[in-house]
Each structure stands twice: as structure tokens, then as C-alpha cells.
């Protein structure tokens, strides 16, 4: 019952006129930026973070929630109308959605994506509101060694377990961890890797890294490979509305997608790719018209879109209750919290219930706004897609540079942006995942702090790290997750030789 | 596992990345070794994490060397380097320009126009691409030399580097407006100017954030 009281109070915060305005601006800006090709929710958040600098914490986080959900909606519009998913989680949407658009069913594809996202987002947010207090109650019992073990698990799953190559994923993670070392060590006051540059004392900004890797890196990569893959915008033809058959074929995939997306998103495993792929495969098996898959099956849009949005709400669970970001988007959200000196975790629920529950309530509000706003405004978003590519990317670069300058007006910050941009180009070219680096940068210093706290409590005895059953279990899972891909590869090889 | 031809050669890119990772590990190790450290009474001091990350990078570097030898040469699609020169050069020009206090609006106008040009690349632009590549190389010197000396702030640029910087900026501008695309360049610059003006006004007046100022911004 407490949950409902808290949530009710959250709604009182979220429904204040000014807060509604913030949510509306957030939703609008989020969709506006998210709809631009090649821009996923993570980059949308990183680019728009400076806009929220001058607001109060609650208002800014509410705007942030709107930007987050808006960016997700915008991303699926792009995937359907031009085949350029801004993130791997909307790849599946692009697969079937773009086919639907090509065969003149772009309207229903957009509609099922939007309504499915609404259904999934709403259900998953209810799940978040309902389960978060339990996780908070559990998290209060966590000692520093348990947090450390949890972070190690997150490192492993984000970088090694679910990527194509554990070697490349771990490399990305460790470069992120190395960047996280830069700056003043909080516990001893000594500076690390700063080389006497005052701007580096505060460390590397998560937003600078994310904008550099995602925005500048993407622009360089797309420009450099423009001759290989030209893009075409698919006009929205025919009716926007879904037919009775479309509805009948959509509602079950929405629910199944939600059921897959939310729990998997809530695990410290990271990534919405897995639930979207799973959902696609399940829908393909269950569909009455499996022959349509690959040629624009509406189930193949409805399910994965729902899974994607539900898992986005799911990643908020470890973020809000444990302070643990498990995706690039969550890492940037965490940076948004930190800019106000807020540290998500069980304490935040106790100290600032207005803020936390206001944020959760505004997720509902943002969802409603999106479904009301987006379908009628789809014509406007489509026109945005028609901006010529040179101006589009030039504009993205302007916003990237401007955000960096507004956050920290120094040439050093722009230098880092350029260096990270070139790094992002190389990572795309040689197929290194980007999210582990962003997560490593923000989570590395937190893991170090917990480790050192644990060891100073135990008077330096490392056994303390595995004495707590929670920590021991988590570390064992982390080890298994690290070794599993290699074992499976070995197994494959074994099988291959057997055949 | 692959064909014999694949087995004989090595994947150079992976090997280079491996060497870079090992160099990075060594950099970290040196930084930690140079710290006084050891003030933590209990537990571990500020250097421990650096050593752990250094060890990790070192192992991953060795892993890359191994993978590079085992995988054999890999085919990868080429990257159009002149596009990279335009866009990288544009950001570098912005950094140099801000350091020289040309202000937000001119700097961002140039960034917009040069980035747009990077996306318009074709054969008719050979001369203008060459100018951009030269400019990018110039900026690499201007920004890179202070970086290698590990004095990252470029505010104390040596006069010779400042001259190189201005020449590079001029080359980039010349490339941008070089025929036959003078008109496109002007059009891009005009759009960039309007955009940067709007952004400047919105950020400084509405959101009261401070952005770099030059002669033009002080008039507003």
C-alpha cells in the first residue's frame, strides 16, 4: 500500500503545471533529437543535458525522463522510415518496420510502435513503482563489499557476456576504467593521470565522452563511408490508423514484449538487444502468418518495440535503487543525477521521496504525452528526416560542441571531445562496442570507492570481499559470465570437429 | 581454420591496437609508480586501482597481439579520409579559434560549414579537399605538439604554432569557398551563421549560460 501512497505523492509533484511544462518540453525535445537518423536515446540525453543545467533538480529530472522516453519514440520512427537504427536495440524494429514502410504500411507500423511503446512503458513503469521498494529494502542490507561485487558483475555482463567479442568488449571497458582514474582521488586527495593540467583534476566528464564517441564518432564514420551506404527516407503513405486486424495482431506481442523486456532490463546485464531479439523470435514462431516475417510483419514491430521500451524502464530499476547504470543511456542519466549532487540508491528513496516518486510519476505523464503528441505530429517528424544530410550532421556537430562549451568552457574540454570523436570513429571501424566504455568511466570510480571502503572496514583483509554470501554469489556469477563465452566457443569448436 | 593464405599474414590493425593498449598500460603504471602512495593506513591506497587497470590493459593488449596473429589479415571497407579531414579539421579549427578569442559565432559557423562540406565530398572537390587535408595536418601540429609535451592547455601556444594555426584556418576557409563550390560554401556558412546566432542568443539570454565571446558577441 505504501507504494500507492508514495506514487500518489509523486503524481502531485509531477502534475504541477510547471512540472508538466518541463515534461512537455522534454518529450518534445527528446523526440525532435531522437528522430534524427543515427541518434539513439543515449546521445539524445547527452546532447540535451546542458539544457537542464539551470533548472531545479526535480524539474530537470522530470524533463530528463521526458527526453529519455521521447528519444526512444523518435528512434523507432527513424528506424521505420529510414533503415538507420540509432542503437542496436531498434535494429529489429528497422528490420520489419522498414519493410512495412516500403510496402506502403508505414502508418500502421508507426502506430503499433507508438501504442506498443505506450503500453510497454506504462506497464513497465508500474512494475518499476511496485518492485523498486522491495529492491530498496534489499539494497539497504548491502555492504560496500556487496556493492563492489555487484559492480564487478555489471562490468562483466555489459562488456563480455553479450557482445560479439569479449576481447573487444573488455578492451572498451578497460579504456573506460582508465579514463575513470583521471582526476583527484577522493580518498587521498592525490591526483592521478592529470599531468599538471588543471582541467583534468575534476576527471573526464561522462557527457563529453558520450557526445564524443556517439555524435562526433558517428558523424566521422557516416561521412567517411557515405559512398558505401546512401540513405533514403520512406514517405508515409496510406492511412495512419491500424485496422482491426492490425490491432488483433498487435496486442499480444505488446504484452509478451513487455514481459520479456522489463525483467531482462532490470537485471544488471545491460542492453535491450536481448529482449528485442527474443521477442522477435517468439513472435515469428507464434505468428499465424510467419511467411510475412522478413517482408513487413506487424508482430515483428509490435513485440520488439514493446520489449525495447519495457527494458528501458527496467534499467531504471538498478539505476534508481542501487545507483547501478547498466547501459550507456543509464550512465548518462546517472551523470544527470550527479550534476545535482544526487546519488541514486536506497538513501535517495528515503531522503528525497518527492524527487524519486515525482520522477517515476512523470514517466507515466511522459508516456501519455508521447502517445497523444506523436501520432498527430508524425508529419512534422517526417519532415525533419528530409533535412539534407550535410546540414543535419553539421547541426549535430554544432550542438555537440555547444553542449561541451556550455558545460565546461575550456579548450581542453573540446580537445577531449575531438580525441573521443576520433576514438569513436576507430571503434566503429574496428567494431568495438561503445557502451562498456561509458559505463566503465562512470562506474569505475564508484567500484573503486566501494572496494577501498570495504577493505578499510576489514582492516585490509581481502577475505572480507567474499565473506558476505551476497558478495560471494555475485562474484561467482560474474566469474561464470566471464568464462561462459569462452567455454561455449570451445564447445562449438568441439562440436564442429565432431561433425 | 581459415584458408592457408589467411593464416600466413597477420591482421595489422589488431596488432597496432594491441601495441597501443600495452603502451597505455605502461603509461598508467608509470603514473602510479610516480605517486607517493601508501598513505592508506588500512586497505589499499590510490595507486592500487591504477595497477589493476594497467594489468588489465596489458593482458588485453597481449590478447590483441595473439588474436591479430591468429585471425590472419581481415578485409575492411575503406574510410574516406578527406571527410575525416574536413570534420576533424572543423573541430580543431573551432578549438584554435576559441583559443584565439574569435568567439562562438564565427567558430561555430565555420564548424557547421566545414562539417557540411565533409558530407558533400565528390571528385570535383579534389583541390578543396587537398586544402582541407593540409589544414587538418596543420591543426594536428598545433594541437598535437603541446599534447606530446604533456602540457595540454594550448593557451600558452608558442608563436610559431600560432602562425601555423592561422595558416591552417586560412587553408580551411579557402578550401571551403574554392570553385566550383563557392556558392554551396557560402550557403552552408550562411545557415551556420543563423543557427549559431540563434543558439548563442537562446543559451546566453534564455538559459543564462556563458559561451565563449569574441568581438562579435560583445556587440550583442
XYZ file of C-alpha atoms in Angstrom:
719
model
C 0.000 0.000 0.000
C 2.882 2.319 0.753
C 3.801 2.207 -2.883
C 0.460 3.684 -3.887
C 0.717 6.459 -1.322
C 4.237 7.289 -2.466
C 3.257 7.122 -6.107
C 0.244 9.314 -5.414
C 2.523 11.887 -3.855
C 4.779 11.550 -6.867
C 1.841 12.411 -9.108
C 1.125 15.501 -7.003
C 4.660 16.626 -7.845
C 4.562 15.593 -11.491
C 1.189 17.196 -12.196
C 2.156 20.696 -11.020
C 1.750 23.000 -14.027
C 5.442 23.903 -14.231
C 6.467 20.254 -13.990
C 4.004 19.360 -16.720
C 5.554 22.051 -18.868
C 9.036 20.640 -18.204
C 7.817 17.167 -19.122
C 6.253 18.523 -22.310
C 9.425 20.354 -23.308
C 11.432 17.228 -22.519
C 9.191 14.974 -24.568
C 9.213 17.381 -27.490
C 12.980 17.958 -27.494
C 13.636 14.257 -26.947
C 11.545 13.256 -29.936
C 12.979 16.085 -32.022
C 16.558 14.976 -31.445
C 15.816 11.262 -31.220
C 14.150 11.266 -34.610
C 17.344 12.420 -36.312
C 18.977 9.447 -38.003
C 21.814 7.744 -36.184
C 20.928 9.352 -32.844
C 19.846 6.973 -30.106
C 18.446 7.779 -26.660
C 21.925 7.858 -25.073
C 23.146 10.582 -27.390
C 19.845 12.441 -27.176
C 20.290 12.627 -23.407
C 23.948 13.610 -23.608
C 23.244 16.363 -26.140
C 20.332 17.793 -24.179
C 21.895 17.586 -20.705
C 23.158 21.211 -20.860
C 19.602 22.453 -21.485
C 18.654 21.303 -17.985
C 21.603 22.938 -16.182
C 19.686 25.871 -14.782
C 16.559 24.070 -13.608
C 15.894 22.796 -10.111
C 16.766 19.105 -9.597
C 13.196 17.781 -9.670
C 12.205 19.805 -12.722
C 15.366 18.879 -14.538
C 14.996 15.159 -13.828
C 11.386 15.288 -14.978
C 12.485 16.953 -18.198
C 15.136 14.277 -18.428
C 12.580 11.496 -18.119
C 10.652 13.123 -20.966
C 13.773 13.393 -23.099
C 14.585 9.732 -22.429
C 11.192 8.405 -23.484
C 10.929 10.945 -26.310
C 14.299 9.836 -27.624
C 13.106 6.233 -27.657
C 9.941 7.089 -29.599
C 11.906 9.246 -32.013
C 14.403 6.456 -32.552
C 11.741 3.978 -33.596
C 10.274 6.484 -36.076
C 13.664 6.754 -37.743
C 14.151 3.005 -37.793
C 10.849 2.540 -39.578
C 11.112 5.372 -42.092
C 14.786 5.117 -42.924
C 16.667 1.988 -42.197
C 19.121 3.606 -39.742
C 18.566 2.478 -36.179
C 20.261 4.840 -33.730
C 21.032 1.966 -31.386
C 21.271 -1.771 -31.615
C 18.019 -2.234 -29.679
C 15.953 -0.760 -32.511
C 17.658 -2.846 -35.182
C 14.814 -5.346 -35.115
C 12.227 -2.591 -35.434
C 14.069 -1.424 -38.521
C 14.056 -4.945 -39.909
C 10.282 -5.375 -40.149
C 9.204 -1.744 -39.789
C 11.192 -0.507 -42.742
C 9.747 -3.317 -44.877
C 6.250 -2.272 -43.840
C 7.022 1.340 -44.758
C 8.384 0.249 -48.132
C 5.183 -1.611 -48.910
C 3.066 1.430 -48.041
C 2.161 0.413 -44.473
C 4.372 2.957 -42.728
C 1.403 4.464 -40.892
C 0.307 1.296 -39.091
C 3.963 0.445 -38.376
C 4.460 3.803 -36.661
C 1.152 3.425 -34.853
C 1.843 -0.047 -33.500
C 5.317 1.065 -32.422
C 3.930 4.126 -30.655
C 0.997 2.399 -28.971
C 3.132 -0.636 -28.136
C 5.741 1.624 -26.565
C 2.985 3.301 -24.600
C 1.564 0.007 -23.340
C 5.002 -1.391 -22.526
C 6.242 1.836 -20.972
C 3.163 2.136 -18.776
C 3.190 -1.491 -17.614
C 6.927 -1.467 -17.011
C 6.722 1.775 -15.069
C 4.018 0.199 -12.907
C 6.421 -2.705 -12.423
C 9.169 -0.269 -11.504
C 6.975 1.511 -8.962
C 5.831 -1.778 -7.498
C 9.145 -3.653 -7.267
C 11.525 -0.775 -6.534
C 10.636 -0.590 -2.810
C 11.489 -4.293 -2.410
C 14.830 -3.819 -4.070
C 15.452 -0.765 -1.896
C 14.722 -2.847 1.205
C 17.242 -5.391 -0.031
C 19.786 -2.771 -1.041
C 19.831 -1.264 2.447
C 21.368 -4.522 3.674
C 24.160 -4.262 1.086
C 27.599 -3.558 2.487
C 30.420 -1.981 0.457
C 31.765 -5.437 -0.488
C 28.337 -6.390 -1.889
C 28.175 -3.203 -3.944
C 31.645 -3.875 -5.228
C 30.687 -7.412 -6.255
C 27.536 -6.101 -7.943
C 29.570 -3.587 -9.941
C 32.059 -6.246 -10.984
C 29.111 -8.308 -12.223
C 27.775 -5.320 -14.157
C 31.215 -4.757 -15.726
C 31.385 -8.344 -16.908
C 27.861 -8.586 -18.279
C 27.956 -5.205 -20.004
C 31.271 -5.833 -21.711
C 31.944 -9.519 -22.112
C 28.911 -11.731 -21.938
C 26.512 -10.402 -24.516
C 28.767 -8.756 -27.108
C 30.203 -10.367 -30.238
C 33.692 -10.468 -28.838
C 34.635 -10.499 -25.149
C 38.120 -9.256 -26.081
C 36.799 -6.114 -27.752
C 34.109 -5.557 -25.106
C 36.586 -5.837 -22.246
C 39.032 -3.562 -24.061
C 36.334 -0.923 -24.342
C 35.532 -1.366 -20.644
C 39.151 -1.091 -19.504
C 39.775 2.038 -21.555
C 36.712 3.472 -19.807
C 38.085 2.401 -16.429
C 41.424 4.037 -17.271
C 39.618 7.278 -18.152
C 37.780 6.993 -14.836
C 41.119 7.100 -12.993
C 41.867 10.601 -14.260
C 41.480 13.315 -11.649
C 41.766 13.795 -7.913
C 41.418 10.652 -5.853
C 38.646 11.482 -3.374
C 40.021 9.438 -0.504
C 43.637 10.559 -0.543
C 43.469 13.888 -2.399
C 46.222 12.856 -4.762
C 45.859 13.481 -8.458
C 46.101 10.678 -10.978
C 46.983 10.934 -14.671
C 46.415 14.700 -14.756
C 49.931 15.722 -15.886
C 49.542 19.122 -14.289
C 46.502 20.078 -16.384
C 44.055 21.817 -14.040
C 41.037 20.963 -16.212
C 41.716 17.262 -15.684
C 41.565 17.439 -11.890
C 37.777 17.032 -11.958
C 38.105 13.948 -14.106
C 36.675 13.136 -17.516
C 33.034 14.161 -17.945
C 30.699 11.307 -18.890
C 28.800 13.586 -21.250
C 31.965 14.658 -23.056
C 32.914 11.030 -23.574
C 29.429 10.047 -24.697
C 28.975 13.006 -27.059
C 32.462 12.494 -28.483
C 32.040 8.758 -29.039
C 28.437 8.858 -30.210
C 27.992 12.208 -32.001
C 31.408 13.130 -33.392
C 32.399 9.498 -33.920
C 29.158 8.758 -35.746
C 29.439 11.875 -37.928
C 33.006 10.980 -38.906
C 32.037 7.392 -39.617
C 28.952 8.219 -41.678
C 30.822 10.886 -43.669
C 33.733 8.540 -44.223
C 31.519 5.742 -45.500
C 28.949 7.842 -47.292
C 29.939 6.305 -50.609
C 29.080 2.842 -49.281
C 25.564 3.205 -47.905
C 23.285 6.040 -49.022
C 20.070 6.554 -47.044
C 16.547 7.033 -48.287
C 13.539 8.358 -46.447
C 10.419 6.292 -46.951
C 7.354 8.533 -47.257
C 4.398 7.640 -45.048
C 1.699 6.514 -47.437
C -1.855 5.481 -46.791
C -3.739 5.597 -43.540
C -2.009 6.211 -40.240
C -4.567 4.130 -38.426
C -4.321 0.484 -37.640
C -7.047 -1.768 -38.991
C -8.982 -4.146 -36.767
C -6.674 -6.927 -37.943
C -3.602 -4.864 -37.042
C -4.921 -4.434 -33.522
C -5.706 -8.123 -33.212
C -2.204 -8.989 -34.340
C -0.515 -6.368 -32.143
C -1.865 -6.593 -28.647
C -0.439 -9.953 -27.701
C 3.065 -9.126 -28.981
C 2.936 -5.884 -26.952
C 2.234 -7.788 -23.755
C 4.739 -10.551 -24.478
C 7.383 -7.962 -25.377
C 6.766 -6.178 -22.096
C 7.007 -9.429 -20.148
C 10.385 -10.121 -21.762
C 11.779 -6.612 -21.689
C 11.132 -5.486 -18.152
C 12.776 -8.323 -16.188
C 15.762 -8.584 -18.509
C 16.228 -4.819 -18.422
C 16.060 -4.844 -14.640
C 18.868 -7.407 -14.297
C 22.337 -5.944 -14.066
C 23.003 -7.384 -17.504
C 22.578 -4.325 -19.640
C 21.310 -3.858 -23.119
C 17.880 -4.056 -24.648
C 19.149 -6.128 -27.567
C 18.467 -9.469 -25.950
C 14.781 -8.955 -25.141
C 14.161 -7.441 -28.589
C 15.795 -10.372 -30.349
C 13.990 -12.850 -28.122
C 10.670 -11.123 -28.723
C 11.212 -11.159 -32.483
C 11.946 -14.871 -32.495
C 8.972 -15.683 -30.286
C 6.583 -13.640 -32.423
C 7.904 -15.318 -35.527
C 7.163 -18.727 -34.030
C 3.736 -17.814 -32.690
C 2.534 -15.806 -35.671
C -0.351 -17.075 -37.743
C 1.366 -15.596 -40.769
C 5.044 -16.494 -40.337
C 5.556 -16.093 -44.077
C 5.150 -12.333 -43.663
C 8.259 -12.097 -41.480
C 11.062 -10.537 -43.438
C 8.525 -8.757 -45.639
C 6.933 -6.488 -43.036
C 5.042 -8.366 -40.352
C 3.324 -6.096 -37.858
C 4.038 -8.504 -34.974
C 7.758 -8.060 -35.700
C 7.396 -4.346 -34.966
C 4.919 -4.535 -32.099
C 6.776 -7.105 -29.971
C 10.360 -5.835 -30.198
C 9.276 -2.195 -29.774
C 7.399 -3.103 -26.602
C 10.371 -5.150 -25.376
C 12.712 -2.258 -26.075
C 10.647 0.257 -24.114
C 9.927 -2.104 -21.257
C 13.606 -2.865 -20.854
C 14.373 0.863 -20.843
C 12.064 1.232 -17.863
C 13.652 -1.918 -16.441
C 17.166 -0.414 -16.477
C 15.813 2.377 -14.274
C 15.316 -0.227 -11.562
C 19.005 -0.928 -10.763
C 19.777 2.721 -11.523
C 17.341 4.220 -9.034
C 17.531 1.607 -6.290
C 21.215 0.651 -6.430
C 22.806 3.530 -8.327
C 23.968 0.979 -10.880
C 23.904 2.019 -14.555
C 23.742 -0.959 -16.921
C 23.570 0.834 -20.270
C 25.085 3.904 -21.867
C 21.752 5.681 -21.501
C 21.556 4.864 -17.805
C 25.162 6.035 -17.363
C 24.229 9.435 -18.764
C 21.097 9.579 -16.615
C 23.337 8.909 -13.629
C 25.601 11.758 -14.735
C 22.474 13.916 -14.824
C 21.717 12.977 -11.211
C 25.296 13.591 -10.160
C 25.322 17.099 -11.573
C 22.965 17.991 -8.723
C 24.983 16.033 -6.179
C 22.263 13.365 -6.054
C 23.377 9.777 -5.690
C 20.678 7.301 -6.692
C 20.363 4.390 -4.315
C 18.334 3.321 -1.315
C 19.208 6.531 0.531
C 17.712 8.696 -2.185
C 14.361 6.959 -1.724
C 14.481 7.793 1.977
C 15.875 11.320 1.716
C 14.144 12.678 -1.374
C 10.974 10.658 -1.873
C 9.355 13.611 -3.664
C 12.065 13.597 -6.257
C 12.209 9.844 -6.849
C 8.468 9.294 -6.925
C 7.938 12.515 -8.860
C 10.328 11.138 -11.443
C 8.540 7.786 -11.610
C 5.162 9.520 -11.880
C 6.451 11.769 -14.632
C 7.431 8.673 -16.598
C 3.695 7.906 -16.803
C 2.980 11.504 -17.756
C 5.667 11.483 -20.439
C 4.262 8.266 -21.857
C 0.764 9.708 -22.174
C 2.085 12.903 -23.734
C 4.085 10.939 -26.261
C 1.231 8.842 -27.497
C -1.024 11.909 -27.732
C 1.622 14.082 -29.362
C 3.426 11.769 -31.670
C 0.844 10.217 -33.882
C -0.666 13.570 -34.893
C 2.759 15.154 -35.244
C 4.217 12.367 -37.324
C 4.130 14.588 -40.396
C 6.410 17.064 -38.661
C 8.897 14.378 -37.665
C 8.936 13.031 -41.198
C 9.781 16.480 -42.497
C 12.734 16.567 -40.082
C 14.042 13.420 -41.705
C 14.056 15.241 -45.025
C 16.758 17.680 -43.874
C 19.709 17.146 -46.227
C 22.377 15.004 -44.599
C 25.184 17.625 -44.706
C 23.101 20.135 -42.743
C 21.762 17.506 -40.407
C 25.181 16.306 -39.281
C 26.613 19.820 -39.301
C 23.797 20.766 -36.921
C 24.522 17.734 -34.725
C 28.175 18.771 -34.517
C 27.205 22.308 -33.603
C 25.030 21.034 -30.759
C 27.713 18.620 -29.602
C 30.340 21.367 -29.473
C 27.934 23.831 -27.917
C 26.886 21.437 -25.166
C 30.516 20.809 -24.307
C 31.317 24.519 -24.273
C 28.286 25.328 -22.133
C 29.182 22.611 -19.618
C 32.839 23.500 -19.387
C 34.096 26.420 -21.471
C 37.698 25.422 -21.964
C 39.731 24.371 -24.994
C 40.821 21.279 -23.087
C 37.228 20.011 -22.947
C 36.842 20.476 -26.716
C 40.187 18.747 -27.249
C 38.863 15.760 -25.335
C 35.702 15.881 -27.433
C 37.772 15.728 -30.623
C 40.001 12.937 -29.333
C 36.981 10.904 -28.185
C 35.371 11.563 -31.577
C 38.366 10.093 -33.398
C 38.363 7.217 -30.911
C 34.673 6.665 -31.670
C 35.453 6.536 -35.394
C 38.115 3.890 -34.825
C 35.824 1.887 -32.524
C 33.087 1.848 -35.170
C 35.553 0.954 -37.872
C 37.033 -1.948 -35.937
C 33.767 -2.999 -34.331
C 34.331 -2.212 -30.648
C 31.186 -1.670 -28.537
C 30.832 1.822 -27.083
C 28.546 1.302 -24.096
C 31.142 -0.551 -21.926
C 33.482 2.431 -22.134
C 30.811 4.883 -20.966
C 29.715 2.530 -18.173
C 33.348 1.907 -17.168
C 34.044 5.624 -16.896
C 31.184 6.336 -14.522
C 31.111 3.038 -12.628
C 34.889 2.580 -12.277
C 35.433 5.258 -9.628
C 32.306 4.079 -7.774
C 33.554 0.480 -7.720
C 36.959 1.647 -6.508
C 35.407 3.671 -3.689
C 33.333 0.684 -2.539
C 36.326 -1.637 -2.728
C 38.504 0.659 -0.660
C 35.738 1.244 1.847
C 35.233 -2.500 2.219
C 38.945 -3.096 2.687
C 39.393 -0.320 5.194
C 36.481 -1.668 7.266
C 38.067 -5.131 7.204
C 41.446 -3.582 8.133
C 42.872 -4.607 4.789
C 41.833 -8.238 4.899
C 40.839 -9.228 1.333
C 38.902 -12.251 2.572
C 36.159 -9.841 3.641
C 35.335 -9.355 -0.046
C 33.939 -12.887 -0.305
C 32.773 -13.418 3.266
C 29.364 -11.902 2.694
C 27.167 -14.501 0.973
C 25.670 -11.849 -1.344
C 29.105 -10.706 -2.489
C 30.383 -14.246 -2.904
C 27.388 -15.242 -5.023
C 27.605 -12.128 -7.203
C 31.332 -12.579 -7.777
C 30.789 -16.238 -8.654
C 28.131 -15.276 -11.214
C 30.486 -12.615 -12.599
C 33.247 -15.170 -12.993
C 30.880 -17.612 -14.674
C 29.627 -14.866 -17.011
C 33.201 -14.003 -17.928
C 34.218 -17.560 -18.668
C 30.961 -18.717 -20.273
C 31.525 -17.219 -23.748
C 34.934 -18.895 -23.993
C 33.548 -22.208 -22.788
C 30.756 -22.030 -25.329
C 33.196 -21.195 -28.066
C 35.291 -24.162 -27.043
C 32.168 -26.298 -27.080
C 31.274 -25.068 -30.572
C 34.699 -25.945 -31.813
C 34.423 -29.336 -30.227
C 31.077 -29.892 -31.911
C 32.364 -28.634 -35.228
C 35.189 -31.132 -35.204
C 32.799 -33.860 -34.178
C 30.583 -33.138 -37.166
C 40.905 -22.901 -39.529
C 40.898 -20.400 -42.382
C 42.478 -20.910 -45.717
C 46.248 -21.133 -45.841
C 46.535 -17.679 -47.389
C 44.681 -16.208 -44.392
C 46.924 -17.957 -41.957
C 50.186 -16.654 -43.255
C 49.512 -12.927 -42.999
C 48.581 -11.046 -39.823
C 45.866 -8.521 -39.026
C 47.910 -5.325 -38.744
C 45.138 -3.209 -37.227
C 44.598 -5.607 -34.335
C 48.350 -5.778 -33.732
C 48.625 -1.971 -33.679
C 45.728 -1.728 -31.221
C 47.454 -4.358 -29.063
C 50.673 -2.333 -29.009
C 48.721 0.842 -28.152
C 46.988 -0.932 -25.264
C 50.304 -2.132 -23.884
C 51.711 1.399 -24.218
C 48.661 2.684 -22.345
C 49.213 0.116 -19.606
C 52.823 1.257 -19.248
C 51.679 4.910 -19.029
C 49.336 4.027 -16.189
C 51.992 2.010 -14.401
C 54.450 4.925 -14.565
C 51.864 7.358 -13.264
C 51.119 5.117 -10.295
C 54.812 4.478 -9.641
C 55.451 8.225 -9.529
C 52.797 8.781 -6.852
C 53.824 8.879 -3.239
C 51.035 6.406 -2.384
C 50.986 4.294 0.709
C 49.242 6.781 2.978
C 46.251 4.493 3.474
C 46.577 3.041 6.955
C 44.320 0.121 6.201
C 43.223 -1.365 2.928
C 44.579 -0.138 -0.375
C 45.850 3.255 -1.466
C 45.142 5.363 -4.536
C 47.636 3.507 -6.709
C 46.118 0.032 -6.438
C 43.281 0.634 -8.899
C 45.716 2.122 -11.425
C 47.831 -1.004 -11.254
C 44.761 -3.224 -11.675
C 43.594 -1.285 -14.757
C 47.145 -1.247 -16.126
C 47.387 -5.008 -15.699
C 44.019 -5.441 -17.413
C 45.038 -3.256 -20.362
C 48.327 -5.121 -20.620
C 46.623 -8.516 -20.725
C 44.089 -7.270 -23.282
C 46.977 -5.872 -25.329
C 48.637 -9.302 -25.354
C 45.264 -10.804 -26.259
C 45.101 -8.461 -29.256
C 48.590 -9.456 -30.361
C 47.584 -13.092 -30.161
C 44.282 -12.503 -31.960
C 45.988 -10.427 -34.647
C 48.403 -13.225 -35.436
C 45.812 -15.971 -35.284
C 42.982 -14.352 -37.232
C 45.043 -13.537 -40.300
C 44.518 -10.468 -42.480
C 40.996 -9.031 -42.352
C 39.177 -7.278 -45.159
C 37.654 -3.974 -44.108
C 35.880 -1.331 -46.120
C 37.887 1.836 -46.566
C 37.168 5.146 -44.870
C 37.116 8.330 -46.939
C 39.914 10.224 -45.231
C 39.096 13.583 -46.773
C 35.720 13.533 -44.994
C 37.569 12.858 -41.745
C 39.946 15.729 -42.534
C 37.037 18.130 -43.087
C 35.160 17.262 -39.908
C 38.164 16.711 -37.641
C 39.706 19.868 -39.096
C 36.499 21.767 -38.377
C 36.516 20.832 -34.683
C 40.247 21.570 -34.464
C 39.658 24.953 -36.110
C 36.989 25.697 -33.517
C 39.386 24.852 -30.683
C 42.130 27.012 -32.157
C 39.693 29.824 -32.925
C 38.314 29.867 -29.388
C 41.838 29.891 -28.015
C 42.500 32.957 -30.160
C 39.207 34.528 -28.966
C 37.470 34.741 -32.348
C 34.241 33.999 -30.470
C 31.438 31.479 -30.514
C 29.506 32.579 -33.596
C 32.376 32.717 -36.131
C 33.855 29.493 -34.733
C 30.580 27.588 -34.893
C 29.719 28.993 -38.340
C 32.979 27.551 -39.613
C 32.309 24.249 -37.827
C 28.904 23.994 -39.494
C 30.103 24.844 -42.990
C 33.159 22.590 -42.902
C 31.227 19.630 -41.469
C 28.580 20.035 -44.161
C 31.349 20.018 -46.755
C 32.646 16.759 -45.339
C 29.310 15.228 -46.295
C 29.295 16.697 -49.812
C 32.510 15.130 -50.902
C 32.957 14.141 -54.533
C 35.595 14.128 -57.243
C 35.029 17.714 -58.325
C 36.326 18.770 -54.939
C 39.885 17.454 -55.316
C 41.548 20.854 -54.826
C 39.367 21.916 -51.942
C 39.879 18.521 -50.270
C 43.623 18.933 -50.563
C 43.400 22.296 -48.838
C 41.305 20.758 -46.059
C 43.777 17.913 -45.619
C 46.625 20.420 -45.342
C 44.624 22.417 -42.804
C 43.922 19.266 -40.796
C 47.631 18.400 -40.781
C 48.438 21.933 -39.657
C 45.966 21.701 -36.794
C 47.377 18.307 -35.889
C 50.712 20.044 -35.347
C 49.239 22.994 -33.476
C 47.158 20.891 -31.104
C 49.336 17.790 -31.095
C 52.736 19.272 -30.222
C 51.576 20.770 -26.899
C 49.817 17.461 -26.217
C 53.015 15.438 -26.694
C 54.836 17.803 -24.359
C 52.007 16.883 -21.988
C 51.108 20.497 -21.388
C 47.561 20.158 -22.661
C 46.376 23.757 -22.216
C 47.042 25.366 -25.542
C 46.704 28.869 -24.114
C 50.473 29.085 -23.930
C 50.952 28.235 -27.613
C 54.374 29.061 -28.995
C 54.266 31.912 -31.563
C 55.391 29.591 -34.364
C 52.449 27.283 -33.673
C 50.046 30.219 -33.604
C 51.224 31.176 -37.088
C 50.728 27.596 -38.290
C 47.260 27.688 -36.761
C 46.240 30.849 -38.597
C 47.596 29.466 -41.867
C 45.607 26.248 -41.343
C 42.478 28.257 -40.624
C 43.014 30.217 -43.825
C 43.549 26.979 -45.782
C 40.316 25.543 -44.421
C 38.415 28.688 -45.401
C 40.000 28.715 -48.836
C 39.062 25.068 -49.305
C 35.522 25.787 -48.263
C 34.987 28.522 -50.840
C 37.195 27.097 -53.606
C 35.443 26.871 -57.014
C 33.290 25.171 -58.224
C 31.528 25.029 -54.870
C 31.865 28.667 -53.809
C 28.100 29.081 -53.706
C 27.451 25.934 -51.694
C 30.135 27.018 -49.250
C 28.529 30.430 -48.856
C 25.093 28.924 -48.404
C 26.334 26.483 -45.747
C 28.148 29.293 -43.964
C 25.012 31.464 -44.021
C 22.922 28.694 -42.458
C 25.648 28.020 -39.906
C 25.746 31.730 -39.053
C 21.994 31.967 -38.467
C 21.977 28.727 -36.452
C 24.885 29.782 -34.250
C 23.311 33.200 -33.708
C 20.024 31.636 -32.578
C 21.806 29.114 -30.372
C 24.027 31.806 -28.875
C 21.076 34.045 -28.031
C 18.973 31.167 -26.666
C 21.747 29.881 -24.441
C 23.083 33.158 -23.125
C 19.822 35.150 -22.805
C 17.240 32.446 -22.091
C 19.242 29.863 -20.187
C 21.863 32.348 -18.897
C 24.732 30.006 -19.646
C 28.026 31.526 -20.657
C 29.528 30.750 -24.044
C 32.886 31.927 -25.398
C 32.886 35.557 -26.539
C 34.715 37.363 -29.303
C 34.377 40.832 -30.838
C 31.044 39.943 -32.482
C 29.437 38.517 -29.331
C 30.277 41.604 -27.304
C 28.106 43.653 -29.659
C 25.009 41.537 -28.890
